Amino acid sequence: MALNLQVIPRVKTISKQDFLTQYFKPQKPVVIERFIEDWPAYTKWNLEYIKSVAGDITVPLYDDRPVDYKEGFNEPHAKMKMADYVDLLKREPTKYRIFLWNILKEVPQLQNDFSFPDFGLRLMKGLPMLFFGGRDSYTFMHYDIDLANIFHFHFEGKKQIILFDQKQNDYLYKIPHSLITREDIDFNNPDFEKWPMLKKAQGFKTELNHGEVLYMPEGYWHYMRYITPGFSMSLRAIARNPKNFGKAVYNLLVMRNYDNAMRRLKGQQWIDWKNEQAIVRTHQKNGIT
């Protein structure tokens, strides 16, 4: 048995009005296949190019180890020179990923390789972020703290993506006071005996190739696995739905600080309690004792 996932619609290109009407307003994902072919990045951006312009920069790395109470919110697990990291990606599979790397801050010249497209939403121009990963590395199923509208541009290789909207929260074993599901769920090959409520979740799937753009609506859960080494850039626009905007403010000002405080106060006991509650609350909401 597999997850209940429908394939994300694809278009070759799209007008601003059609995007707003068909995807933004109903909050549905879409892959745009040929939207950035006029960007210099479309032909220039690959791992070797990034190595050539950013090789001496030390970058933060993350892997798939479980959350540890001693680590702060989004604290990296290791650091490495970008040149060494690219060599590692090309040499062998690695769990290390680069997560939320701000290219405007680190390599200003890369700004010349792309423009901010007009999707009819005001993109946050100070926050273009790059994400890198090696073959078979993946992110935990999560949603972003600001519940933003995200445009995810993929470069080099192939990437698998699974999405769920916020209506599926009761089935995903969400960790309380957090933005992730249980970290021991393999969304690429889920164990439905261990996680029976996943059978009720209805989501979306796709594979991204070089130059393709995925629109992820506000607050969508996303799991991303690198089928081959590669990297992506995300541009984002703030949540327009008042409920989602309110959740974003709460996450940024209250939830994150509360969780960090409880880690300091209760240590691993807090992490263990949250993991247990993910199961208890999910099963209670679905009538399982």
Coordinates of C-alpha atoms in Angstrom, one line a residue:
M1 CA 0.0 0.0 0.0
A2 CA 1.2 3.5 -0.8
L3 CA 0.3 7.0 0.4
N4 CA -2.8 8.5 -1.2
L5 CA -1.0 11.0 -3.5
Q6 CA -2.2 12.7 -6.6
V7 CA 0.3 14.0 -9.2
I8 CA 0.8 17.7 -9.0
P9 CA -0.5 19.4 -12.2
R10 CA 2.1 20.6 -14.7
V11 CA 2.1 23.5 -17.1
K12 CA 4.8 24.6 -19.6
T13 CA 4.4 28.2 -18.7
I14 CA 1.6 30.4 -17.2
S15 CA 0.4 33.9 -17.1
K16 CA 0.1 35.9 -13.9
Q17 CA -3.7 36.0 -14.1
D18 CA -4.0 32.2 -14.8
F19 CA -1.6 31.5 -11.9
L20 CA -3.6 33.6 -9.5
T21 CA -7.0 32.2 -10.6
Q22 CA -6.2 28.6 -11.0
Y23 CA -3.6 28.0 -8.3
F24 CA -3.0 30.8 -5.8
K25 CA -6.7 31.6 -5.0
P26 CA -7.7 27.9 -4.6
Q27 CA -4.3 27.2 -2.9
K28 CA -3.3 24.3 -5.1
P29 CA 0.2 23.4 -6.1
V30 CA 1.6 23.4 -9.6
V31 CA 4.8 22.7 -11.4
I32 CA 5.8 25.2 -14.1
E33 CA 8.3 23.6 -16.5
R34 CA 9.7 26.4 -18.6
F35 CA 9.4 29.6 -16.7
I36 CA 13.0 30.6 -16.1
E37 CA 14.7 29.7 -19.4
D38 CA 15.6 33.4 -19.9
W39 CA 17.5 33.5 -16.5
P40 CA 21.3 33.2 -16.8
A41 CA 21.0 30.8 -13.9
Y42 CA 19.1 28.4 -16.2
T43 CA 22.3 27.6 -18.1
K44 CA 24.9 28.6 -15.6
W45 CA 23.8 27.1 -12.3
N46 CA 25.1 23.7 -11.5
L47 CA 27.3 22.3 -8.7
E48 CA 30.5 23.1 -10.4
Y49 CA 29.5 26.7 -11.0
I50 CA 28.5 27.1 -7.3
K51 CA 31.8 25.6 -6.3
S52 CA 33.6 28.2 -8.5
V53 CA 31.9 31.2 -7.0
A54 CA 31.4 30.1 -3.4
G55 CA 34.1 27.4 -2.9
D56 CA 35.8 29.2 0.0
I57 CA 32.7 29.9 2.0
T58 CA 32.0 27.8 5.0
V59 CA 28.4 26.5 4.9
P60 CA 26.1 25.0 7.6
L61 CA 25.2 21.4 7.1
Y62 CA 22.2 19.4 8.4
D63 CA 21.5 15.6 8.3
D64 CA 18.6 13.4 9.3
R65 CA 19.6 12.8 12.9
P66 CA 16.6 13.1 15.4
V67 CA 16.1 16.4 17.2
D68 CA 18.3 16.7 20.2
Y69 CA 17.3 18.9 23.2
K70 CA 20.8 20.5 23.3
E71 CA 20.4 21.9 19.8
G72 CA 18.7 25.2 19.2
F73 CA 16.0 25.8 16.6
N74 CA 17.5 25.0 13.1
E75 CA 21.0 24.7 14.5
P76 CA 23.4 23.1 12.0
H77 CA 25.0 19.7 12.7
A78 CA 28.3 20.4 10.9
K79 CA 30.2 23.0 8.8
M80 CA 32.3 22.6 5.6
K81 CA 33.8 24.7 2.9
M82 CA 31.5 24.7 -0.1
A83 CA 34.2 23.4 -2.4
D84 CA 34.6 20.3 -0.2
Y85 CA 30.9 19.9 0.1
V86 CA 30.4 19.9 -3.7
D87 CA 33.2 17.3 -4.0
L88 CA 31.5 15.2 -1.4
L89 CA 28.1 15.4 -3.2
K90 CA 29.7 14.2 -6.4
R91 CA 31.9 11.5 -4.8
E92 CA 29.4 9.5 -2.7
P93 CA 25.9 9.6 -1.1
T94 CA 25.8 11.8 2.0
K95 CA 23.1 12.8 4.4
Y96 CA 24.5 16.3 4.7
R97 CA 22.2 19.0 3.3
I98 CA 22.5 22.8 3.1
F99 CA 19.3 24.3 4.5
L100 CA 18.2 28.0 4.3
W101 CA 21.4 29.4 2.8
N102 CA 21.0 33.1 2.0
I103 CA 22.7 33.7 -1.3
L104 CA 22.2 37.5 -1.2
K105 CA 24.2 37.7 2.0
E106 CA 27.0 35.2 1.1
V107 CA 27.5 35.5 -2.7
P108 CA 26.0 38.8 -4.0
Q109 CA 27.1 38.2 -7.6
L110 CA 24.6 35.4 -7.9
Q111 CA 21.9 38.0 -7.8
N112 CA 22.8 38.8 -11.4
D113 CA 21.8 35.3 -12.5
F114 CA 18.1 35.5 -11.7
S115 CA 15.2 38.0 -11.4
F116 CA 12.2 38.1 -9.2
P117 CA 9.3 36.9 -11.3
D118 CA 5.9 38.5 -11.2
F119 CA 3.4 35.9 -10.0
G120 CA 1.1 38.6 -8.7
L121 CA 2.4 38.2 -5.2
R122 CA 5.0 40.4 -3.4
L123 CA 8.1 38.3 -3.1
M124 CA 10.4 38.9 -0.1
K125 CA 13.5 40.0 -1.9
G126 CA 15.8 39.7 1.0
L127 CA 15.1 36.0 1.5
P128 CA 16.0 33.9 -1.5
M129 CA 17.4 30.7 0.0
L130 CA 19.4 27.8 -1.4
F131 CA 19.0 24.1 -0.5
F132 CA 21.5 21.4 -1.4
G133 CA 21.5 17.6 -1.0
G134 CA 23.3 14.4 -2.0
R135 CA 21.7 11.3 -3.5
D136 CA 19.0 9.9 -1.2
S137 CA 19.3 12.6 1.4
Y138 CA 16.0 14.0 2.5
T139 CA 14.2 16.5 4.7
F140 CA 11.8 15.5 7.4
M141 CA 8.1 16.2 6.6
H142 CA 7.6 19.7 7.8
Y143 CA 6.0 23.1 7.0
D144 CA 7.7 26.5 7.1
I145 CA 7.5 28.6 10.3
D146 CA 6.0 31.6 8.4
L147 CA 3.5 29.5 6.4
A148 CA 4.6 31.4 3.3
N149 CA 3.7 30.9 -0.4
I150 CA 6.8 29.3 -1.7
F151 CA 8.2 29.1 -5.3
H152 CA 10.8 26.4 -5.4
F153 CA 13.2 26.5 -8.4
H154 CA 15.3 23.3 -8.9
F155 CA 18.8 23.1 -10.5
E156 CA 20.7 20.1 -11.5
G157 CA 19.5 16.5 -11.1
K158 CA 16.1 15.2 -9.9
K159 CA 14.2 15.7 -6.7
Q160 CA 11.2 13.9 -5.3
I161 CA 8.6 16.0 -3.5
I162 CA 5.5 15.0 -1.4
L163 CA 3.1 17.7 -0.2
F164 CA 0.1 17.8 2.2
D165 CA -2.1 20.7 3.1
Q166 CA -2.9 21.8 6.7
K167 CA -6.2 19.9 6.5
Q168 CA -4.2 16.7 6.8
N169 CA -2.7 17.6 10.2
D170 CA -4.8 15.1 12.1
Y171 CA -3.3 12.1 10.1
L172 CA 0.4 13.0 9.9
Y173 CA 1.6 12.4 13.5
K174 CA 2.5 16.1 13.9
I175 CA 4.9 16.9 16.8
P176 CA 3.2 19.4 19.2
H177 CA 4.9 22.8 19.6
S178 CA 6.8 22.1 16.4
L179 CA 6.7 22.2 12.6
I180 CA 7.5 18.5 11.8
T181 CA 5.9 15.1 11.9
R182 CA 7.5 12.1 13.7
E183 CA 11.0 11.9 12.4
D184 CA 11.0 8.1 12.2
I185 CA 8.3 8.0 9.6
D186 CA 9.7 7.1 6.2
F187 CA 7.4 9.0 3.8
N188 CA 9.2 7.4 0.9
N189 CA 8.1 3.9 2.1
P190 CA 5.7 4.4 5.1
D191 CA 4.9 1.6 7.6
F192 CA 1.1 1.7 7.8
E193 CA 1.0 -0.8 10.6
K194 CA 3.0 1.5 12.8
W195 CA 1.5 4.7 11.4
P196 CA -2.1 3.7 10.5
M197 CA -3.5 7.2 10.2
L198 CA -1.3 8.0 7.2
K199 CA -3.7 5.9 5.2
K200 CA -6.3 8.7 5.5
A201 CA -3.9 11.5 4.5
Q202 CA -4.5 12.9 1.0
G203 CA -1.6 14.6 -0.6
F204 CA 0.4 15.4 -3.7
K205 CA 3.6 14.2 -5.4
T206 CA 6.0 15.2 -8.2
E207 CA 9.6 15.0 -9.3
L208 CA 11.4 18.2 -10.1
N209 CA 14.0 18.5 -12.9
H210 CA 16.5 21.2 -13.7
G211 CA 14.8 24.6 -14.3
E212 CA 11.4 23.6 -13.1
V213 CA 9.4 25.6 -10.6
L214 CA 7.1 24.2 -7.9
Y215 CA 4.5 26.5 -6.3
M216 CA 3.8 25.3 -2.7
P217 CA 0.7 27.1 -1.2
E218 CA 0.6 28.6 2.3
G219 CA 1.6 26.2 5.1
Y220 CA 1.9 23.1 2.9
W221 CA 3.8 20.2 4.5
H222 CA 6.7 19.1 2.3
Y223 CA 9.0 16.2 2.2
M224 CA 11.9 16.4 -0.3
R225 CA 14.3 13.7 -1.3
Y226 CA 17.3 14.2 -3.6
I227 CA 17.2 11.3 -6.2
T228 CA 20.5 12.7 -7.5
P229 CA 22.8 15.4 -6.1
G230 CA 21.4 18.9 -6.7
F231 CA 20.2 22.1 -5.3
S232 CA 17.1 24.4 -5.3
M233 CA 16.3 28.0 -4.6
S234 CA 13.2 29.2 -2.8
L235 CA 11.5 32.6 -3.2
R236 CA 8.6 33.3 -0.8
A237 CA 5.7 35.6 -0.3
I238 CA 4.0 36.2 3.1
A239 CA 0.8 34.3 3.9
R240 CA -2.3 36.2 2.6
N241 CA -4.9 34.2 4.5
P242 CA -5.5 36.0 7.8
K243 CA -5.6 32.6 9.7
N244 CA -2.3 31.5 8.3
F245 CA -0.7 34.9 8.9
G246 CA -1.8 34.7 12.5
K247 CA -0.3 31.2 12.8
A248 CA 3.0 32.5 11.3
V249 CA 3.2 35.4 13.9
Y250 CA 2.4 32.9 16.7
N251 CA 5.1 30.5 15.5
L252 CA 7.7 33.2 15.2
L253 CA 7.0 35.0 18.4
V254 CA 5.6 32.4 20.8
M255 CA 6.0 28.8 19.6
R256 CA 9.7 28.9 18.8
N257 CA 10.7 30.6 22.0
Y258 CA 8.5 28.4 24.1
D259 CA 10.0 25.2 22.6
N260 CA 13.5 26.5 23.1
A261 CA 12.7 27.4 26.7
M262 CA 11.3 23.9 27.4
R263 CA 14.3 22.2 25.9
R264 CA 16.5 24.1 28.3
L265 CA 14.2 23.4 31.2
K266 CA 13.4 19.8 30.7
G267 CA 16.0 18.5 28.3
Q268 CA 15.4 15.2 26.5
Q269 CA 12.3 14.6 28.6
W270 CA 10.6 17.4 26.6
I271 CA 11.6 15.9 23.2
D272 CA 10.5 12.4 24.3
W273 CA 7.1 13.8 25.6
K274 CA 6.5 15.6 22.3
N275 CA 7.2 12.5 20.3
E276 CA 4.9 10.4 22.4
Q277 CA 2.1 13.1 22.2
A278 CA 2.3 13.0 18.4
I279 CA 1.0 9.4 18.5
V280 CA -1.4 9.9 21.4
R281 CA -3.0 13.0 19.9
T282 CA -3.2 11.7 16.4
H283 CA -4.9 8.4 17.5
Q284 CA -7.2 10.2 19.9
K285 CA -8.5 12.5 17.2
N286 CA -9.2 9.4 15.0
G287 CA -10.8 7.3 17.7
I288 CA -7.9 4.9 18.3
T289 CA -7.2 4.0 21.9

